[in-house]
mmCIF file of C-alpha atoms in Angstrom:
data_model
loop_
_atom_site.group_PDB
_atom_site.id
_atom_site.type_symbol
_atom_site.label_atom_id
_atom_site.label_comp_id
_atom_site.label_asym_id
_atom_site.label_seq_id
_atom_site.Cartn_x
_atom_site.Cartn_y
_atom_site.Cartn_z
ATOM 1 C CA UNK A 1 27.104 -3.141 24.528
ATOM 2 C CA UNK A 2 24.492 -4.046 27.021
ATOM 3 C CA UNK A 3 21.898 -3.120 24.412
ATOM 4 C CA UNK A 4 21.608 -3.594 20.949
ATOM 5 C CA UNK A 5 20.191 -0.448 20.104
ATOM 6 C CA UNK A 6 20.719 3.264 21.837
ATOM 7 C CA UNK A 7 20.862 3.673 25.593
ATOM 8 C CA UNK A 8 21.175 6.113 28.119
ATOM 9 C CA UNK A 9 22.249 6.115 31.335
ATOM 10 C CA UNK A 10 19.854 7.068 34.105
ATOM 11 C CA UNK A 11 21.879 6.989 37.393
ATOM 12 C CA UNK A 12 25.894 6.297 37.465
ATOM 13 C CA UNK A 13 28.038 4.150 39.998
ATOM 14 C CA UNK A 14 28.814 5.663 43.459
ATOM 15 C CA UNK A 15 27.135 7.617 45.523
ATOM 16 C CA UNK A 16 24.025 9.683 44.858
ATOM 17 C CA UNK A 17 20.420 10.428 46.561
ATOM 18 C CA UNK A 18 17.348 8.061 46.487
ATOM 19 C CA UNK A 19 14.197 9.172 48.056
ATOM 20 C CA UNK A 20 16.229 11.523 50.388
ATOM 21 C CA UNK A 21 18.820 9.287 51.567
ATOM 22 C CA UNK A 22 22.774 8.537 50.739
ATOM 23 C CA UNK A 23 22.928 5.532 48.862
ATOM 24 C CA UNK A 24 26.145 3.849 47.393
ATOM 25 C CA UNK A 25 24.966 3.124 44.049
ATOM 26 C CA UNK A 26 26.846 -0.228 43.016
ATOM 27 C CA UNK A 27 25.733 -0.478 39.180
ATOM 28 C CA UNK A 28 24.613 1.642 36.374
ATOM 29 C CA UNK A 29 20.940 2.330 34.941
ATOM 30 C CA UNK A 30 20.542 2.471 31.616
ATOM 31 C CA UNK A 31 17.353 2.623 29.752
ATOM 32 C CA UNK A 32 17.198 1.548 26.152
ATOM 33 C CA UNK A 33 15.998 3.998 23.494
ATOM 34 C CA UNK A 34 15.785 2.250 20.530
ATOM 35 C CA UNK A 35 15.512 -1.446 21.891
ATOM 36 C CA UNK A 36 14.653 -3.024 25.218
ATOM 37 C CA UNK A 37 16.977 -6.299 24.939
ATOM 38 C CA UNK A 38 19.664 -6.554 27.393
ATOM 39 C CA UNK A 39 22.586 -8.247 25.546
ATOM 40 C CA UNK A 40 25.386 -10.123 27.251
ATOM 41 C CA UNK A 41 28.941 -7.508 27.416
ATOM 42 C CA UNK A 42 30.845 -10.489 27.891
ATOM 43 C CA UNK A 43 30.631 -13.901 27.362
ATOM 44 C CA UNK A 44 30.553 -16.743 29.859
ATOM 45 C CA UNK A 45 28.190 -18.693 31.952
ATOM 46 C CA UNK A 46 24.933 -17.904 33.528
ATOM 47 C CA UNK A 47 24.900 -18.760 36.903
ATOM 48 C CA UNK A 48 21.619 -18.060 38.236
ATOM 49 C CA UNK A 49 18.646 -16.602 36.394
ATOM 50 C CA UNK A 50 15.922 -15.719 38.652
ATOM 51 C CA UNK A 51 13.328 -13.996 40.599
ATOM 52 C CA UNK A 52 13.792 -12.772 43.985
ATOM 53 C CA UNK A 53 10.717 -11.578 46.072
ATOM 54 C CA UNK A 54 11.630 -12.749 49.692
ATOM 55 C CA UNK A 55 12.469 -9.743 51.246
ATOM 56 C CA UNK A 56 14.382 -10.625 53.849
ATOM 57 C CA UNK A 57 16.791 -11.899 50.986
ATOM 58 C CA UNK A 58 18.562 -8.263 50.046
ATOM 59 C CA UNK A 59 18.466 -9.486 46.071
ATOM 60 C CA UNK A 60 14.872 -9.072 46.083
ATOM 61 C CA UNK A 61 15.539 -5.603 44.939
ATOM 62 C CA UNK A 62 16.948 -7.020 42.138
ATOM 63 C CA UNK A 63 13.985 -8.312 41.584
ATOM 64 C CA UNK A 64 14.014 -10.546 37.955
ATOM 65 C CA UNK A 65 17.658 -11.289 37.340
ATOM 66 C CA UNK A 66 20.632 -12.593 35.271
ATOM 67 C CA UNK A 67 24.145 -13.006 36.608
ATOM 68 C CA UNK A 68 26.783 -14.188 33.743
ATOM 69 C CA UNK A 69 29.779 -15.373 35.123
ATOM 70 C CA UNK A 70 32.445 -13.850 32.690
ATOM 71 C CA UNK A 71 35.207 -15.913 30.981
ATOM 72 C CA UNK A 72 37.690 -13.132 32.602
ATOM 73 C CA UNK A 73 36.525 -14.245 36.663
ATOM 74 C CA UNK A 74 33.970 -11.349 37.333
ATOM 75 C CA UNK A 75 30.051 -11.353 37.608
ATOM 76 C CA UNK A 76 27.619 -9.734 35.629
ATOM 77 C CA UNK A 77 24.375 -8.559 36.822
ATOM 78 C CA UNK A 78 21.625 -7.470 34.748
ATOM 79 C CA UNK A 79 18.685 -6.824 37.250
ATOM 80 C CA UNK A 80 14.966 -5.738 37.121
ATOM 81 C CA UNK A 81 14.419 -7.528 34.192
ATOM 82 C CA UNK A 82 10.615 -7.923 32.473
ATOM 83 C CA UNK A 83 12.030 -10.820 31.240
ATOM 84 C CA UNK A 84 14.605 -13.446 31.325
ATOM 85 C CA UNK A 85 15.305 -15.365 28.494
ATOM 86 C CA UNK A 86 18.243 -17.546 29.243
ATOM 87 C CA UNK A 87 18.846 -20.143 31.717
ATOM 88 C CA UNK A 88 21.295 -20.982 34.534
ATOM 89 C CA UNK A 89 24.665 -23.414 33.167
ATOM 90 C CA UNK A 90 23.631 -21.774 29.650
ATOM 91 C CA UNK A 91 26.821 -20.344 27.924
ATOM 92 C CA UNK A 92 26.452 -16.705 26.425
ATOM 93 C CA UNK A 93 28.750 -14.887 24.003
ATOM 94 C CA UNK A 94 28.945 -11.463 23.577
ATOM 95 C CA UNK A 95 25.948 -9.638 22.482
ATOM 96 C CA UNK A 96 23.524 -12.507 23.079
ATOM 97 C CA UNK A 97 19.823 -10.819 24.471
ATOM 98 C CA UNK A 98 19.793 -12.102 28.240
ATOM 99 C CA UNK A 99 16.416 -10.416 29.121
ATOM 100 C CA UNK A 100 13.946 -7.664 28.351
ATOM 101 C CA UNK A 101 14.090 -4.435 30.820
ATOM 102 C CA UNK A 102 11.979 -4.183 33.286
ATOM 103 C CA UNK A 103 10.279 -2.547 36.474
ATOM 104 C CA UNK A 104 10.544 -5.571 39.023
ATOM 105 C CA UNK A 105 12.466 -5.297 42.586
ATOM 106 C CA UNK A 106 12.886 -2.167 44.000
ATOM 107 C CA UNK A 107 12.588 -0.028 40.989
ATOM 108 C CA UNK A 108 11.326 3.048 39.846
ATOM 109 C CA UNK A 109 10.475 2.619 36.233
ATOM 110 C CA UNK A 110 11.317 0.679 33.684
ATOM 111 C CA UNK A 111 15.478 0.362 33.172
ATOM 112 C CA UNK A 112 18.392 -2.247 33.645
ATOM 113 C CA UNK A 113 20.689 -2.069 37.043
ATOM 114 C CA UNK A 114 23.854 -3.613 35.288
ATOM 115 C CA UNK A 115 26.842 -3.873 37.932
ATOM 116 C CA UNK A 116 29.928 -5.921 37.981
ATOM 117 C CA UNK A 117 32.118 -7.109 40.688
ATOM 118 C CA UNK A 118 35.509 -8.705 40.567
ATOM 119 C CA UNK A 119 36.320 -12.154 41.812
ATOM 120 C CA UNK A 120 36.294 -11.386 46.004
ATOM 121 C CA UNK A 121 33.025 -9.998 45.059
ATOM 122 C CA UNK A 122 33.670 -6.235 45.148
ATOM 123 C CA UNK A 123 31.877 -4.084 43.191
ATOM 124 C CA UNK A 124 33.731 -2.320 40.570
ATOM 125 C CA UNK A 125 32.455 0.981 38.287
ATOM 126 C CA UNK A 126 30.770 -0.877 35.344
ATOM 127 C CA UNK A 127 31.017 1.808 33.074
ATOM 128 C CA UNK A 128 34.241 0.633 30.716
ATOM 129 C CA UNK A 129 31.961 -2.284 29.788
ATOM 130 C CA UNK A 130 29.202 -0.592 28.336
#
C-alpha cells in the first residue's frame, strides 16, 4: 500500500479536466486519511530523490520527488512530496515510508501523484499497485 494508514483517491489515471482543460492524467492522487507517510509498493532502488523547480524542466510539477526503480523493471513515482526521507542508490522494501505528502510542484493541495511506467517508459494505470 502506498500508505500505511487509510487513503483515498482524489483523481484516477486517464483523462479528466484541470482548470478547464483536457489533461491525460498519468498517475493517481491519493490523500492519506489516517497517516501522511508514503510507503514504498514495491521494493527496489531509489534512483533519484529530489526537488525540481526549473521550469523549463517539465518534472518541476512534480515538484519534491521519489522515483524507486522496482526489482520487476518499472519506475515508481511518488511526487509532491513535503518531504523526502530516503536517498538516491538507497534500497527500499516494501512498505518502507519514502516521504511525507505534500503540496510542492504544480499542485493543488496537499496529496501524493503516484504513477508507474513500464521499462520503455510508458505510463501504465497504477491502480493494481495500490
Amino acid at each position: 500500500m502506498i500508505y500505511s494508514g487509510k487513503f483515498k483517491v482524489t483523481s484516477p489515471f486517464g483523462w479528466r479536466t484541470l482548470n478547464g482543460a483536457a489533461d491525460d492524467h498519468k498517475g493517481i492522487d491519493v490523500v492519506g486519511i489516517t497517516d501522511k507517510h508514503v510507503c514504498a509498493v514495491v521494493g527496489g532502488r531509489v534512483a533519484v530523490s529530489t526537488i525540481i523547480t526549473d521550469k523549463s524542466d517539465r518534472t518541476w510539477e512534480w515538484g519534491n520527488y521519489v522515483r524507486v526503480d522496482g526489482v520487476d523493471g518499472r519506475r515508481y513515482y511518488y511526487c509532491h512530496l513535503s518531504k523526502r526521507l530516503v536517498k538516491a542508490g538507497q534500497q527500499v522494501k516494501v512498505g518502507d515510508p519514502l516521504g511525507i505528502e505534500g503540496n510542492t510542484g504544480y499542485s493543488f493541495g496537499s496529496h501524493c501523484h503516484f504513477e508507474v511506467r513500464d521499462r520503455a517508459g510508458n505510463p501504465i494505470n497504477p491502480a493494481p499497485f495500490l
